JSON list of C-alpha atoms in Angstrom, two decimals:
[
{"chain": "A", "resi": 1, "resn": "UNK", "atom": "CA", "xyz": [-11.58, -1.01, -47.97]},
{"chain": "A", "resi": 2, "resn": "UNK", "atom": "CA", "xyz": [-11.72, -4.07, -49.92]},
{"chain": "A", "resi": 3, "resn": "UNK", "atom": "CA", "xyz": [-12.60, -4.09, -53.73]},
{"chain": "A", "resi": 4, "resn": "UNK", "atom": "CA", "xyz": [-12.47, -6.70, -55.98]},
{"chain": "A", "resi": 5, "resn": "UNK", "atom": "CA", "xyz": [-9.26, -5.20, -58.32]},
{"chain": "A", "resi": 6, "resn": "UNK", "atom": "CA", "xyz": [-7.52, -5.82, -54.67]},
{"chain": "A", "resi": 7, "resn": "UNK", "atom": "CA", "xyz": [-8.41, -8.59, -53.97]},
{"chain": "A", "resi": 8, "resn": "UNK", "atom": "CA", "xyz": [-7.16, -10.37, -57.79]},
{"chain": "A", "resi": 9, "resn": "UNK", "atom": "CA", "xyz": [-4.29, -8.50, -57.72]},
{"chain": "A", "resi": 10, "resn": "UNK", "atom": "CA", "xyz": [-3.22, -9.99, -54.00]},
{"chain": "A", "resi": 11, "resn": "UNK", "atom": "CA", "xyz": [-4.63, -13.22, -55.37]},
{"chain": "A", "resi": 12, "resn": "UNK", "atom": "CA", "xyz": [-1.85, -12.61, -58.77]},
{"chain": "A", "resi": 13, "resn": "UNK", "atom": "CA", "xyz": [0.56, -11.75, -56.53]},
{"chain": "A", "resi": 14, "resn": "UNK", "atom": "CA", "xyz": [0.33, -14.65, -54.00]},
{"chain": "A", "resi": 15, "resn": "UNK", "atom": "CA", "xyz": [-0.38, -17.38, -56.65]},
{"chain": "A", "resi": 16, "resn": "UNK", "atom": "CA", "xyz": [3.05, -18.15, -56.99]},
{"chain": "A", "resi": 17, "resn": "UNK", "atom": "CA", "xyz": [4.09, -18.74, -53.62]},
{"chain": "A", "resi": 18, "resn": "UNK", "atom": "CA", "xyz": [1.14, -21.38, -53.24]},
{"chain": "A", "resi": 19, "resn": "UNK", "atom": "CA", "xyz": [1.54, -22.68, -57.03]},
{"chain": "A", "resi": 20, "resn": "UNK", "atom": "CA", "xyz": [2.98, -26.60, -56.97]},
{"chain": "A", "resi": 21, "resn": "UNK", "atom": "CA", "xyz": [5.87, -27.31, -58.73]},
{"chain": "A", "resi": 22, "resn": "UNK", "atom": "CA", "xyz": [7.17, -24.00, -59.61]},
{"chain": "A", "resi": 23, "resn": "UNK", "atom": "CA", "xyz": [9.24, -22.80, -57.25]},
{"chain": "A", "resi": 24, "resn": "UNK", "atom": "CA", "xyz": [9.46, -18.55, -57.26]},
{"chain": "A", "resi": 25, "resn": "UNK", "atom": "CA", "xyz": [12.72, -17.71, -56.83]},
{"chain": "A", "resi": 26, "resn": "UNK", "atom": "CA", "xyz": [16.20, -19.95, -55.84]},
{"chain": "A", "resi": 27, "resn": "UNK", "atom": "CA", "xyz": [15.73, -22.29, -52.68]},
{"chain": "A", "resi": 28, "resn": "UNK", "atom": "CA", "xyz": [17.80, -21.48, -49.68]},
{"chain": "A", "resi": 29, "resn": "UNK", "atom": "CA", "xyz": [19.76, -24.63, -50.50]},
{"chain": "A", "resi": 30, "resn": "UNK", "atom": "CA", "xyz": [20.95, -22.76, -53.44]},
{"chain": "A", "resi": 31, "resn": "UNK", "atom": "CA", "xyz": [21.54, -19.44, -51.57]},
{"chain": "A", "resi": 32, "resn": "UNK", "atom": "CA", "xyz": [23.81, -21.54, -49.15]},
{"chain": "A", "resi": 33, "resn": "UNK", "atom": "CA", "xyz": [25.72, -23.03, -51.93]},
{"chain": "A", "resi": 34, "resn": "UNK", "atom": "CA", "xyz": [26.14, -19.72, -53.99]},
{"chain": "A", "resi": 35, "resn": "UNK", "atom": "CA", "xyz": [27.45, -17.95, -50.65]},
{"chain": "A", "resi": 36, "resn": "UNK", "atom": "CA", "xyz": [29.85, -21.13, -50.54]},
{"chain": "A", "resi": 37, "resn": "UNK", "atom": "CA", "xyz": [31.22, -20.42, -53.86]},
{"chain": "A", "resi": 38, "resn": "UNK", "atom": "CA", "xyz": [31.26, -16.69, -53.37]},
{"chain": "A", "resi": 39, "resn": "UNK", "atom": "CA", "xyz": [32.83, -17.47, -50.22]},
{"chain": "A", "resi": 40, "resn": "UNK", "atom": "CA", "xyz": [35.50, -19.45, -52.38]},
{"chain": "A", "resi": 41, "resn": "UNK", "atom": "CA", "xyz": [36.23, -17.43, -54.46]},
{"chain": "A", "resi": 42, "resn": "UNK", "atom": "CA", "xyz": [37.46, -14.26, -52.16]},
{"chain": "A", "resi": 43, "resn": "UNK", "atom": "CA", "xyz": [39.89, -16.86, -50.52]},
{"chain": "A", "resi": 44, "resn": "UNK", "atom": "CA", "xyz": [40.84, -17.58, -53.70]},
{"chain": "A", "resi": 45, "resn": "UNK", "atom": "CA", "xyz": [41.17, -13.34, -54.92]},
{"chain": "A", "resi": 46, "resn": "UNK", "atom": "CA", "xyz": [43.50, -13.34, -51.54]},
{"chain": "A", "resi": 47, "resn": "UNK", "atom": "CA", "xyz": [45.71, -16.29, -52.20]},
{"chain": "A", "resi": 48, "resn": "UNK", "atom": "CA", "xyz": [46.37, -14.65, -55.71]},
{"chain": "A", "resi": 49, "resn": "UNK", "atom": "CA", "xyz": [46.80, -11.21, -54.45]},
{"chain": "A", "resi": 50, "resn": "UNK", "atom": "CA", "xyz": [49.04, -12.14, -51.62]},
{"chain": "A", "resi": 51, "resn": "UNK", "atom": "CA", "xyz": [51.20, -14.25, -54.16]},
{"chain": "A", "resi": 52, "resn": "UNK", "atom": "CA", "xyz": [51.36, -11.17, -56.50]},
{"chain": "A", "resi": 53, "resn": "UNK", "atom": "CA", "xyz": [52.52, -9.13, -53.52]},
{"chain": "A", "resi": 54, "resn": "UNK", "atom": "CA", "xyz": [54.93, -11.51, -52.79]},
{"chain": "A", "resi": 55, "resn": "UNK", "atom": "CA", "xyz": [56.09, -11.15, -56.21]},
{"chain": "A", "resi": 56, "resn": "UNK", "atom": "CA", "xyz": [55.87, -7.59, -56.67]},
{"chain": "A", "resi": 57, "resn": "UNK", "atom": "CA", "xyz": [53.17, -7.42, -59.10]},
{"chain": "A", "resi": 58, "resn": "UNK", "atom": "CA", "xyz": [50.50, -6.34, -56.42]},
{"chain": "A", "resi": 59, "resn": "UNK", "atom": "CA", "xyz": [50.72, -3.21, -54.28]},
{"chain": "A", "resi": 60, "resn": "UNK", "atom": "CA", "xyz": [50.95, -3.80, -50.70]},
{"chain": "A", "resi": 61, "resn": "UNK", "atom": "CA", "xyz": [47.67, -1.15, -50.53]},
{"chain": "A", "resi": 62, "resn": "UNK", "atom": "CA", "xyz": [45.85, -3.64, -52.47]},
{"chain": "A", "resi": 63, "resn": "UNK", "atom": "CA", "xyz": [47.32, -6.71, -50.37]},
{"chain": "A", "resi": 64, "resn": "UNK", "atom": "CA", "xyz": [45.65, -4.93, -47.30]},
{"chain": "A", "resi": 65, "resn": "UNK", "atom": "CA", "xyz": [42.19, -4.10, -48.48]},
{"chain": "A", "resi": 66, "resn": "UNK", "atom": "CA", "xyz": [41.71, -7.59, -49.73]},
{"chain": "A", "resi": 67, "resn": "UNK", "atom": "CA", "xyz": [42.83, -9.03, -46.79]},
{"chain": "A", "resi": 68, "resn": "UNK", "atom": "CA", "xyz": [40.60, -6.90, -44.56]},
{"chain": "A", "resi": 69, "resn": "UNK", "atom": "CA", "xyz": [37.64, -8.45, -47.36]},
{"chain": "A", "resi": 70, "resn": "UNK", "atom": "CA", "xyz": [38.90, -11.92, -46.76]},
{"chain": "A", "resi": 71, "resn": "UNK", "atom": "CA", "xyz": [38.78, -11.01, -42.83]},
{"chain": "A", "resi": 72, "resn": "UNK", "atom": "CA", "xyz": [34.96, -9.61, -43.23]},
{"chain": "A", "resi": 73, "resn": "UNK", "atom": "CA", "xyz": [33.83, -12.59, -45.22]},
{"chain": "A", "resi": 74, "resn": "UNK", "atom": "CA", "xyz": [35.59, -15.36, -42.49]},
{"chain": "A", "resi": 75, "resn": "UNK", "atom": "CA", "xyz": [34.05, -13.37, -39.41]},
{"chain": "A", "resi": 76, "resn": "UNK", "atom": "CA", "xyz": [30.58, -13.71, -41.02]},
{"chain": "A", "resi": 77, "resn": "UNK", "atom": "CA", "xyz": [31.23, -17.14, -42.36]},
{"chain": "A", "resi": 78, "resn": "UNK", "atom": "CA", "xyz": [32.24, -18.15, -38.48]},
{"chain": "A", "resi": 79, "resn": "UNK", "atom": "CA", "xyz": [29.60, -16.36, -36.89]},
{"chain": "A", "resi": 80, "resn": "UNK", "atom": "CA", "xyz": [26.61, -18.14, -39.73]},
{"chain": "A", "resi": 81, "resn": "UNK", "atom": "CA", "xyz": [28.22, -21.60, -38.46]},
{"chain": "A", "resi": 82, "resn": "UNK", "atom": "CA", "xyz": [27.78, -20.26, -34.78]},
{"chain": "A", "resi": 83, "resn": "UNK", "atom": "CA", "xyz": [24.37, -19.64, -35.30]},
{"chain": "A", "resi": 84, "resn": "UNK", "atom": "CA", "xyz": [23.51, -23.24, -37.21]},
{"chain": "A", "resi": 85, "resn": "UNK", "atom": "CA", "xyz": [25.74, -25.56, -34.00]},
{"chain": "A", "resi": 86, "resn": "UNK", "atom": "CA", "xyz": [23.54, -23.29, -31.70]},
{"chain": "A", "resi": 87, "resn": "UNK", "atom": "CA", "xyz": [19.87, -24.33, -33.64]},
{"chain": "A", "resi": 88, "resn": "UNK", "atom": "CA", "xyz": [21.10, -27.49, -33.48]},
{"chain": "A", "resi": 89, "resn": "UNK", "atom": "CA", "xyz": [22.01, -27.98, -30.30]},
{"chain": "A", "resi": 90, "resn": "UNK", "atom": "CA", "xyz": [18.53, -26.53, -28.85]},
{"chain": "A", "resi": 91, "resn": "UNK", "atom": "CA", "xyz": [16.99, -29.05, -31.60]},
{"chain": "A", "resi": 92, "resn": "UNK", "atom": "CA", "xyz": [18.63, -32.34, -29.51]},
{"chain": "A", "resi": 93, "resn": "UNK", "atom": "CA", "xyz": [17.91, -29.96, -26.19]},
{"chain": "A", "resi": 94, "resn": "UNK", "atom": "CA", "xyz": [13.69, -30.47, -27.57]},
{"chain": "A", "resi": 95, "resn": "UNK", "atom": "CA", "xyz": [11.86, -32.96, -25.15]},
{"chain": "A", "resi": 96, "resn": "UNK", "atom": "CA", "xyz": [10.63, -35.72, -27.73]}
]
């Protein structure tokens, strides 16, 4: 049943999204580029850990867990590019 507290507080709570100019939360341009640099960074945390190992300031336990990370994060990386070649690909597949 409908009542009219419902109905303003769907109306509060759906202003937002329809609101010009003020955008609700970040943009998924700026969720691609913070999974970029998040992306960056843990090949960066492996590069230093795998140098430190080399120099014997890491443990070699350490070495392995952050590889296995590094492994996790390039499989999904690889399979999100997979996914965007195969939208675009059915995109130039679309009759015009």
């Amino acid at each position: 049943m409908f009542t009219s507290i419902n109905a303003a507080n769907a109306y509060s709570a759906a202003r937002s999204a329809v609101q010009p100019g003020a955008p609700a939360g970040p943009t998924p341009i700026q969720k691609i580029g913070e999974a970029a640099e998040e992306f960056t960074a843990q090949m960066a945390q492996v590069d230093a850990v795998s140098t430190g190992a080399m120099t014997g300031k890491t443990e070699t336990h350490q070495l392995v867990q952050t590889i296995a990370e590094a492994e996790l994060a390039l499989e999904t990386v690889v399979a999100i590019r997979d996914k965007v070649v195969e939208a675009y690909q059915e995109i130039l597949r679309m009759p015009v």
